[in-house]
Amino acid sequence: MSGDSLGKLFKVTNWGESHGPAVGCVVEGCPPGIELSEQDIQPYLDKRRPGQSQLVTQRNEADQVRILSGTVDGKTTGTAISLMIENSNSRSKDYSEFAKLYRPSHADFTYQQKYGIRDVAGGGRSSARTTAANVAAGAIAQKVLSEIGVEVLSWVETVGAIKSQLPIEQITESLVESNPVRCPDQNIAKEMEQKILEIRKQGDTIGGVVRCVVRNMPVGLGEPLFDKLEADLAKAMLSINASKGFEIGSGFDGTTMVGSEHNDIFYRDEDGAIKTHGNNSGGVQGGISNGMDLDFKVAFKPVATLMQKQKTVDLNGDEIEYQGRGRHDPCVLPRAVPIVDAMAALVLCDHLLRYRAYRA
Amino acid sequence: MSGDSLGKLFKVTNWGESHGPAVGCVVEGCPPGIELSEQDIQPYLDKRRPGQSQLVTQRNEADQVRILSGTVDGKTTGTAISLMIENSNSRSKDYSEFAKLYRPSHADFTYQQKYGIRDVAGGGRSSARTTAANVAAGAIAQKVLSEIGVEVLSWVETVGAIKSQLPIEQITESLVESNPVRCPDQNIAKEMEQKILEIRKQGDTIGGVVRCVVRNMPVGLGEPLFDKLEADLAKAMLSINASKGFEIGSGFDGTTMVGSEHNDIFYRDEDGAIKTHGNNSGGVQGGISNGMDLDFKVAFKPVATLMQKQKTVDLNGDEIEYQGRGRHDPCVLPRAVPIVDAMAALVLCDHLLRYRAYRA
Amino acid sequence: MSGDSLGKLFKVTNWGESHGPAVGCVVEGCPPGIELSEQDIQPYLDKRRPGQSQLVTQRNEADQVRILSGTVDGKTTGTAISLMIENSNSRSKDYSEFAKLYRPSHADFTYQQKYGIRDVAGGGRSSARTTAANVAAGAIAQKVLSEIGVEVLSWVETVGAIKSQLPIEQITESLVESNPVRCPDQNIAKEMEQKILEIRKQGDTIGGVVRCVVRNMPVGLGEPLFDKLEADLAKAMLSINASKGFEIGSGFDGTTMVGSEHNDIFYRDEDGAIKTHGNNSGGVQGGISNGMDLDFKVAFKPVATLMQKQKTVDLNGDEIEYQGRGRHDPCVLPRAVPIVDAMAALVLCDHLLRYRAYRA
Amino acid sequence: MSGDSLGKLFKVTNWGESHGPAVGCVVEGCPPGIELSEQDIQPYLDKRRPGQSQLVTQRNEADQVRILSGTVDGKTTGTAISLMIENSNSRSKDYSEFAKLYRPSHADFTYQQKYGIRDVAGGGRSSARTTAANVAAGAIAQKVLSEIGVEVLSWVETVGAIKSQLPIEQITESLVESNPVRCPDQNIAKEMEQKILEIRKQGDTIGGVVRCVVRNMPVGLGEPLFDKLEADLAKAMLSINASKGFEIGSGFDGTTMVGSEHNDIFYRDEDGAIKTHGNNSGGVQGGISNGMDLDFKVAFKPVATLMQKQKTVDLNGDEIEYQGRGRHDPCVLPRAVPIVDAMAALVLCDHLLRYRAYRA
């Protein structure tokens, strides 16, 4: 109930703090007989790993995952899979001063008020370090999804006001991975990179938008009322650190359209499949996937830790000044891409299993 | 698992179809000893009820709620509360033709594919009629929240491109309820009203944004990882029919800010409470309420049913034309307001109980 | 969380009180396309109905079930099924005196202490009347199970010290239903009947054991750790009013055996299937069904309401005398049979769906 | 959904196999601010540990627990607690032969059929080794319960037909722990010990009953319908390896009583508290604790692995002979005691938190 689990049939239970011995998770519901080893998971963690480029935090974690249960001879057994990632490079000394104050737009204040105690080092449980375990779990979900050809693909759509111009159909994983920003539009990616470096030099940070498409979607995932596919995606995305918004298909832009413009018109394609002209629906209708690509966006605010002085209060509420130290991301977007991928894969895999339950 | 339940401690289980005998829900977890009768719930249903004005559907349902369990002598007993609202005015004949086609941007196609069978009349389970039961459940949640002074207040922020200009601090329930659009800015409300009537005359529909603030929030609601308060709100909002987006605090606009601009700076107010200058966080930090007002927005697309001809396909995928008939909303926004209120109240009440569980 | 739901994929949410307007439930997860009407459910309710014979309470309820959602044209649609049974014959006046005292071995005291309020009439939520809704839900589960040939069969194994002697293989539904006690051994049934009538004449009550076998079981239902099939059955059975014990296979008798006697030895039968000699396991090994018949027993205590004077206390704890009035069962066993059937069917159906989820 | 989690508010998610790198669990819902270190957990594991005496398996595991998350400076933080126990002494070579056959009354057959794959070494996930993690989680639950004085006390009530004669009121933890059988009746304990050694010499095994009382119980734990306290206890107990039955209070013996004998008569004690004469209810009425001691029993079958030849089948169903090797318990009862303690503590702690949620 403390909310560390996500999913109903394919379920991940996350644990760990930024500067504890390790982070990890338990993955329930993975079908048996799937080939799975650490080598399947590690590439996803490497994408999320700090220290990849100048654009992200220089904290240097190897982020080696270990599978502690649920497989035998390199195959899943259908039982709970336990994953652990040791925290190799935790500098607890960096954080002692922060026990005495509440950093602006961090969780220091709310944790202290809620629990009466908090793990100060690295933000403890509120740290985005916890997403490493979700990325590892997401890698397993990707394995399951790949068996039916589903492809989850996220990228950086905007950094600040700079926006990718590449048509969505042209976007591939290799384009996304071809630059450190993870924007598939190479020219725009350069602009974004310069912007981030400039912001970094100012000791400041900047936000942006990650967009995700899921291709080769089966029809029928999602449930009528509360567990609509987009509702579960929204929850998963808003659970990512620093995310502030979610939209599917036309999203907020769609609110200014009229219905005759917004409706996606059905047609039969050359293969006899029923498709739609346009995808304002974003791949879901009535909460259930319609076979078109899923298409959604996640808003990320600028990172709260700045390398410049800010006013804030100490535990008594007295005004003080503080400045972030250590290794922090000037822009969370490039590292948010594999996290969005993972969360999307977790939600889809859960709904895939739920779908199967009703087929005799 | 078919996803008809929302909440963990304060839980609503929704049932019913548009043209069945009734819609309803079971509410678990309501604390005992709270005064509750149909009169407490009915006003909320009346706000959602069709036929209130020319701006919304003319379907005329009395929407009388009955409490079938969980109270004695006008007080809750702590046991499951069953609510039922009969469908008094269901014209099944209106819908027979629709069994043979898939209406654009409706759930006809996805339901048919997922289940191999569907309740055609009124869209069956995919109808927004199901939200009546959620509004009734939300009324109970509001009762629980009102005991600690929490006030949930939603309104129509935009219709198409027309946007309320009223400062958020000035918005009151009576302003919201003083016009049929439920926009607190009276001049803008008139513009919106004209826009909706004009769109209606064209047989078209239009979307918009509902904004919600929650005042007098306690500190500490929400959980660290997946059950962040904003994550559960996002899920609840995306589960509302026709919603396509959610944002909290700065939302998508916040993605273009730099951190030094975005951070909410803590200070101690005259009463000694720790508050923030600005509320880009939208009342949550690290997934937990910080005592500032919750502030979030929900995007609604234009209604899919048009009173004009559209192309679509029949069950074989052959192209045909169809036109909506009967009684439909040209703009869902005014009636979405009490639904957003209800869903917010349900989420908050659940987290309030969860919070209490950990206090000795 | 108030514990009104059972099951994860095939889930029933129960509501209602003894003397409220109705009892009912919501059934989630029923596969689509199954023929279902009130006529499928009513026979199960008729078995549980009071007033069937002199052996049970003379309270006379028609117990007519209504399906309020989840079907169209006599078939399930895959969405939530709402069932309601009106309380036609509630004599609230019978119970006013009981507001002032705590009846021995009833839930009056615990409800009052837990909630600070209670629905006195008929015991409110603590009444076995709530099982009517479970029996109705169980009827739907039976429908799903019958599609794969699974047969759930319960009977009265003992009343007091009187025990059926009929070999388990010879027991059929028609034998069980051929007498009002629901004991398949016709001679023993007569003895039991006389015993119950005798006890009734004394204003007393008596307990007994219901035994259940499930034939034509598929292999593979149940989960390794906590959701073992027998664990979920145990929970379901102990949730029935007046039940005090559960055992599967050899049960408590098995504790006096040695392993070489207790082990069920595998062999291959003439059809090539792997079976066991003996069934001390009761049809489960490691929490998972092995294809042998499920075989379990449920202990029911004597009904707490006596038609003779008993000492007890009033709300202040002062000693008083009280005597039950109205219509009560001298022996709950005959009516417990359809309830055990229903609860078994609910658990099995849930695990059947869970099993299917992991098959591609 | 693979059923590795137990509890709703105080929740344990178990992972691990007999011969994998480790077993462990994640504990959610522990209140913040509780002193907790490995030293609090280790004594409970030491009680369950193999190799304690000649009565149990000689497998020699140190069973050192590590806390990987959820505490800071020796106190719980309110976030998920991850516990890990490495499998130090796993002799995988012992088990290679067993891949080719199905051991009688083990889970080999059911796992193979359900999953199409199984972890042969030590029985993999079906091994009682997984209970080590539950015992560790139970130690945390005991900590929470001890804050309000609740005492959970289990012991060996019978081994085969030999039964403790000590009145329940006289039983203390030190009496239970004063002999390797964990029977508080010292003379009977000797008899049991001799019986177990004799059985062991024969290469056979024997079953028995663990009884548990919970003293200083608060009134009000448990929920009306399905989550009755005894229902959740029954599930938890039947989830323990080798358990075949559960009874609370009078249990199966109560089925032969008449109501006037069985009812527990209320009275007011010298302190003004309402108590009952007798405790046939076993501490619960209507599914809710009444403040009397909880009193329940759990049946354990004889261990399936024998040190003598048994017939069974290979994977094709052909008859073969096999004999257990390695280190096995001739009688599981002594080591079952701390497991029953742990499972009881987990259920009670969950219901304690649920109870608190409804108090303002």
PDB file of C-alpha atoms in Angstrom, chain B residues 179-337:
ATOM      1  CA  ASN B 179     -23.539  30.242 -15.766  1.00  0.00           C
ATOM      2  CA  PRO B 180     -24.285  27.112 -17.797  1.00  0.00           C
ATOM      3  CA  VAL B 181     -20.733  26.821 -19.140  1.00  0.00           C
ATOM      4  CA  ARG B 182     -19.245  26.591 -15.639  1.00  0.00           C
ATOM      5  CA  CYS B 183     -16.548  29.137 -16.466  1.00  0.00           C
ATOM      6  CA  PRO B 184     -16.023  31.494 -13.498  1.00  0.00           C
ATOM      7  CA  ASP B 185     -15.060  34.409 -15.748  1.00  0.00           C
ATOM      8  CA  GLN B 186     -18.507  35.735 -16.611  1.00  0.00           C
ATOM      9  CA  ASN B 187     -17.572  37.604 -19.772  1.00  0.00           C
ATOM     10  CA  ILE B 188     -15.543  34.758 -21.111  1.00  0.00           C
ATOM     11  CA  ALA B 189     -18.357  32.392 -20.170  1.00  0.00           C
ATOM     12  CA  LYS B 190     -20.674  34.287 -22.514  1.00  0.00           C
ATOM     13  CA  GLU B 191     -18.158  33.999 -25.340  1.00  0.00           C
ATOM     14  CA  MET B 192     -17.834  30.307 -24.683  1.00  0.00           C
ATOM     15  CA  GLU B 193     -21.587  29.883 -24.648  1.00  0.00           C
ATOM     16  CA  GLN B 194     -21.939  31.582 -28.010  1.00  0.00           C
ATOM     17  CA  LYS B 195     -19.129  29.510 -29.439  1.00  0.00           C
ATOM     18  CA  ILE B 196     -20.776  26.280 -28.289  1.00  0.00           C
ATOM     19  CA  LEU B 197     -24.166  27.256 -29.697  1.00  0.00           C
ATOM     20  CA  GLU B 198     -22.576  28.213 -32.989  1.00  0.00           C
ATOM     21  CA  ILE B 199     -20.663  24.930 -33.176  1.00  0.00           C
ATOM     22  CA  ARG B 200     -23.843  23.087 -32.324  1.00  0.00           C
ATOM     23  CA  LYS B 201     -25.708  24.762 -35.141  1.00  0.00           C
ATOM     24  CA  GLN B 202     -23.052  23.395 -37.488  1.00  0.00           C
ATOM     25  CA  GLY B 203     -23.688  19.901 -36.215  1.00  0.00           C
ATOM     26  CA  ASP B 204     -20.161  19.943 -34.903  1.00  0.00           C
ATOM     27  CA  THR B 205     -18.560  19.691 -31.451  1.00  0.00           C
ATOM     28  CA  ILE B 206     -15.689  21.336 -29.610  1.00  0.00           C
ATOM     29  CA  GLY B 207     -13.184  20.482 -26.878  1.00  0.00           C
ATOM     30  CA  GLY B 208     -11.612  22.333 -23.986  1.00  0.00           C
ATOM     31  CA  VAL B 209      -9.817  22.185 -20.661  1.00  0.00           C
ATOM     32  CA  VAL B 210     -11.116  21.712 -17.129  1.00  0.00           C
ATOM     33  CA  ARG B 211      -8.913  23.067 -14.371  1.00  0.00           C
ATOM     34  CA  CYS B 212      -9.112  21.958 -10.774  1.00  0.00           C
ATOM     35  CA  VAL B 213      -7.725  23.377  -7.564  1.00  0.00           C
ATOM     36  CA  VAL B 214      -7.915  21.709  -4.190  1.00  0.00           C
ATOM     37  CA  ARG B 215      -7.710  24.132  -1.307  1.00  0.00           C
ATOM     38  CA  ASN B 216      -6.817  23.540   2.324  1.00  0.00           C
ATOM     39  CA  MET B 217      -4.766  20.495   1.426  1.00  0.00           C
ATOM     40  CA  PRO B 218      -3.150  18.504   4.215  1.00  0.00           C
ATOM     41  CA  VAL B 219       0.588  17.859   3.905  1.00  0.00           C
ATOM     42  CA  GLY B 220       1.635  14.267   3.354  1.00  0.00           C
ATOM     43  CA  LEU B 221      -0.840  12.657   0.943  1.00  0.00           C
ATOM     44  CA  GLY B 222       0.742  10.506  -1.770  1.00  0.00           C
ATOM     45  CA  GLU B 223       3.343   7.748  -1.824  1.00  0.00           C
ATOM     46  CA  PRO B 224       6.969   7.774  -2.972  1.00  0.00           C
ATOM     47  CA  LEU B 225       7.177   5.517  -5.999  1.00  0.00           C
ATOM     48  CA  PHE B 226       4.259   4.636  -8.209  1.00  0.00           C
ATOM     49  CA  ASP B 227       1.334   5.872  -6.151  1.00  0.00           C
ATOM     50  CA  LYS B 228       2.441   9.470  -6.245  1.00  0.00           C
ATOM     51  CA  LEU B 229      -0.534  11.721  -5.682  1.00  0.00           C
ATOM     52  CA  GLU B 230      -0.209  13.242  -9.163  1.00  0.00           C
ATOM     53  CA  ALA B 231       0.169   9.764 -10.715  1.00  0.00           C
ATOM     54  CA  ASP B 232      -3.090   8.585  -9.178  1.00  0.00           C
ATOM     55  CA  LEU B 233      -4.764  11.838 -10.214  1.00  0.00           C
ATOM     56  CA  ALA B 234      -3.470  11.405 -13.763  1.00  0.00           C
ATOM     57  CA  LYS B 235      -4.888   7.923 -13.954  1.00  0.00           C
ATOM     58  CA  ALA B 236      -8.242   9.011 -12.574  1.00  0.00           C
ATOM     59  CA  MET B 237      -8.476  11.912 -15.021  1.00  0.00           C
ATOM     60  CA  LEU B 238      -7.415   9.897 -18.070  1.00  0.00           C
ATOM     61  CA  SER B 239     -10.081   7.371 -17.157  1.00  0.00           C
ATOM     62  CA  ILE B 240     -12.767   9.993 -17.827  1.00  0.00           C
ATOM     63  CA  ASN B 241     -14.402   9.603 -21.220  1.00  0.00           C
ATOM     64  CA  ALA B 242     -12.980  11.948 -23.896  1.00  0.00           C
ATOM     65  CA  SER B 243     -10.026  13.104 -21.789  1.00  0.00           C
ATOM     66  CA  LYS B 244      -6.716  13.203 -23.659  1.00  0.00           C
ATOM     67  CA  GLY B 245      -4.281  14.889 -21.300  1.00  0.00           C
ATOM     68  CA  PHE B 246      -3.353  15.805 -17.748  1.00  0.00           C
ATOM     69  CA  GLU B 247      -0.901  18.261 -16.317  1.00  0.00           C
ATOM     70  CA  ILE B 248      -0.089  19.344 -12.791  1.00  0.00           C
ATOM     71  CA  GLY B 249       1.347  22.690 -11.791  1.00  0.00           C
ATOM     72  CA  SER B 250       3.443  24.103 -14.603  1.00  0.00           C
ATOM     73  CA  GLY B 251       2.726  21.061 -16.783  1.00  0.00           C
ATOM     74  CA  PHE B 252       3.750  21.293 -20.420  1.00  0.00           C
ATOM     75  CA  ASP B 253       4.414  25.027 -20.100  1.00  0.00           C
ATOM     76  CA  GLY B 254       6.970  24.223 -17.431  1.00  0.00           C
ATOM     77  CA  THR B 255       9.076  22.325 -19.939  1.00  0.00           C
ATOM     78  CA  THR B 256      10.220  25.597 -21.506  1.00  0.00           C
ATOM     79  CA  MET B 257      11.330  27.116 -18.222  1.00  0.00           C
ATOM     80  CA  VAL B 258      14.746  27.015 -16.627  1.00  0.00           C
ATOM     81  CA  GLY B 259      15.112  25.683 -13.111  1.00  0.00           C
ATOM     82  CA  SER B 260      15.845  29.044 -11.487  1.00  0.00           C
ATOM     83  CA  GLU B 261      12.516  30.246 -12.813  1.00  0.00           C
ATOM     84  CA  HIS B 262      10.574  27.068 -12.117  1.00  0.00           C
ATOM     85  CA  ASN B 263      11.611  26.273  -8.547  1.00  0.00           C
ATOM     86  CA  ASP B 264       9.090  27.165  -5.854  1.00  0.00           C
ATOM     87  CA  ILE B 265      11.000  28.929  -3.104  1.00  0.00           C
ATOM     88  CA  PHE B 266      10.124  28.021   0.468  1.00  0.00           C
ATOM     89  CA  TYR B 267       9.333  30.671   3.077  1.00  0.00           C
ATOM     90  CA  ARG B 268       7.684  30.825   6.464  1.00  0.00           C
ATOM     91  CA  ASP B 269       4.400  32.680   6.481  1.00  0.00           C
ATOM     92  CA  GLU B 270       3.015  34.863   9.244  1.00  0.00           C
ATOM     93  CA  ASP B 271       1.405  31.823  10.930  1.00  0.00           C
ATOM     94  CA  GLY B 272       4.706  29.985  11.035  1.00  0.00           C
ATOM     95  CA  ALA B 273       3.741  27.532   8.297  1.00  0.00           C
ATOM     96  CA  ILE B 274       6.222  26.671   5.583  1.00  0.00           C
ATOM     97  CA  LYS B 275       4.831  27.674   2.189  1.00  0.00           C
ATOM     98  CA  THR B 276       6.236  28.305  -1.265  1.00  0.00           C
ATOM     99  CA  HIS B 277       6.430  31.416  -3.435  1.00  0.00           C
ATOM    100  CA  GLY B 278       4.815  30.259  -6.631  1.00  0.00           C
ATOM    101  CA  ASN B 279       3.225  26.896  -7.209  1.00  0.00           C
ATOM    102  CA  ASN B 280       4.796  25.440 -10.312  1.00  0.00           C
ATOM    103  CA  SER B 281       4.858  22.181  -8.407  1.00  0.00           C
ATOM    104  CA  GLY B 282       1.065  22.221  -8.360  1.00  0.00           C
ATOM    105  CA  GLY B 283       0.935  21.243  -4.703  1.00  0.00           C
ATOM    106  CA  VAL B 284       3.061  18.100  -4.824  1.00  0.00           C
ATOM    107  CA  GLN B 285       6.744  17.445  -4.358  1.00  0.00           C
ATOM    108  CA  GLY B 286       8.178  13.959  -4.712  1.00  0.00           C
ATOM    109  CA  GLY B 287       4.651  12.662  -5.211  1.00  0.00           C
ATOM    110  CA  ILE B 288       3.445  13.945  -1.834  1.00  0.00           C
ATOM    111  CA  SER B 289       1.229  16.946  -1.123  1.00  0.00           C
ATOM    112  CA  ASN B 290       3.114  19.930   0.313  1.00  0.00           C
ATOM    113  CA  GLY B 291       0.129  21.840   1.675  1.00  0.00           C
ATOM    114  CA  MET B 292      -0.117  24.301  -1.224  1.00  0.00           C
ATOM    115  CA  ASP B 293      -3.225  24.096  -3.392  1.00  0.00           C
ATOM    116  CA  LEU B 294      -3.345  21.196  -5.772  1.00  0.00           C
ATOM    117  CA  ASP B 295      -3.599  22.655  -9.263  1.00  0.00           C
ATOM    118  CA  PHE B 296      -4.090  20.503 -12.329  1.00  0.00           C
ATOM    119  CA  LYS B 297      -5.716  20.542 -15.775  1.00  0.00           C
ATOM    120  CA  VAL B 298      -7.496  17.946 -17.868  1.00  0.00           C
ATOM    121  CA  ALA B 299      -7.801  18.111 -21.669  1.00  0.00           C
ATOM    122  CA  PHE B 300     -11.061  17.027 -23.279  1.00  0.00           C
ATOM    123  CA  LYS B 301     -11.306  16.362 -26.989  1.00  0.00           C
ATOM    124  CA  PRO B 302     -14.381  17.383 -28.997  1.00  0.00           C
ATOM    125  CA  VAL B 303     -17.246  14.889 -28.678  1.00  0.00           C
ATOM    126  CA  ALA B 304     -17.024  12.234 -31.395  1.00  0.00           C
ATOM    127  CA  THR B 305     -20.730  12.132 -32.264  1.00  0.00           C
ATOM    128  CA  LEU B 306     -21.553  14.798 -34.861  1.00  0.00           C
ATOM    129  CA  MET B 307     -24.891  15.918 -36.249  1.00  0.00           C
ATOM    130  CA  GLN B 308     -23.410  15.902 -39.712  1.00  0.00           C
ATOM    131  CA  LYS B 309     -22.447  13.206 -42.177  1.00  0.00           C
ATOM    132  CA  GLN B 310     -19.158  11.394 -41.753  1.00  0.00           C
ATOM    133  CA  LYS B 311     -17.509   8.603 -43.679  1.00  0.00           C
ATOM    134  CA  THR B 312     -16.786   5.403 -41.828  1.00  0.00           C
ATOM    135  CA  VAL B 313     -16.863   1.617 -42.375  1.00  0.00           C
ATOM    136  CA  ASP B 314     -19.322  -1.151 -41.683  1.00  0.00           C
ATOM    137  CA  LEU B 315     -18.320  -4.372 -39.922  1.00  0.00           C
ATOM    138  CA  ASN B 316     -16.752  -5.681 -43.145  1.00  0.00           C
ATOM    139  CA  GLY B 317     -14.699  -2.564 -43.560  1.00  0.00           C
ATOM    140  CA  ASP B 318     -16.768  -1.298 -46.490  1.00  0.00           C
ATOM    141  CA  GLU B 319     -17.049   2.458 -46.653  1.00  0.00           C
ATOM    142  CA  ILE B 320     -20.411   3.966 -45.686  1.00  0.00           C
ATOM    143  CA  GLU B 321     -21.763   7.277 -44.469  1.00  0.00           C
ATOM    144  CA  TYR B 322     -23.407   7.882 -41.139  1.00  0.00           C
ATOM    145  CA  GLN B 323     -24.763  10.770 -39.098  1.00  0.00           C
ATOM    146  CA  GLY B 324     -25.328  10.938 -35.352  1.00  0.00           C
ATOM    147  CA  ARG B 325     -28.881  11.178 -34.152  1.00  0.00           C
ATOM    148  CA  GLY B 326     -30.585  11.681 -30.856  1.00  0.00           C
ATOM    149  CA  ARG B 327     -29.334  13.784 -27.999  1.00  0.00           C
ATOM    150  CA  HIS B 328     -25.656  14.588 -27.726  1.00  0.00           C
ATOM    151  CA  ASP B 329     -23.448  17.185 -26.134  1.00  0.00           C
ATOM    152  CA  PRO B 330     -21.918  19.676 -28.560  1.00  0.00           C
ATOM    153  CA  CYS B 331     -19.341  20.316 -25.829  1.00  0.00           C
ATOM    154  CA  VAL B 332     -18.638  17.996 -22.942  1.00  0.00           C
ATOM    155  CA  LEU B 333     -16.901  20.590 -20.817  1.00  0.00           C
ATOM    156  CA  PRO B 334     -19.729  21.933 -18.607  1.00  0.00           C
ATOM    157  CA  ARG B 335     -20.727  18.423 -17.580  1.00  0.00           C
ATOM    158  CA  ALA B 336     -17.109  17.340 -17.173  1.00  0.00           C
ATOM    159  CA  VAL B 337     -16.666  19.725 -14.259  1.00  0.00           C
TER     160      VAL B 337
END
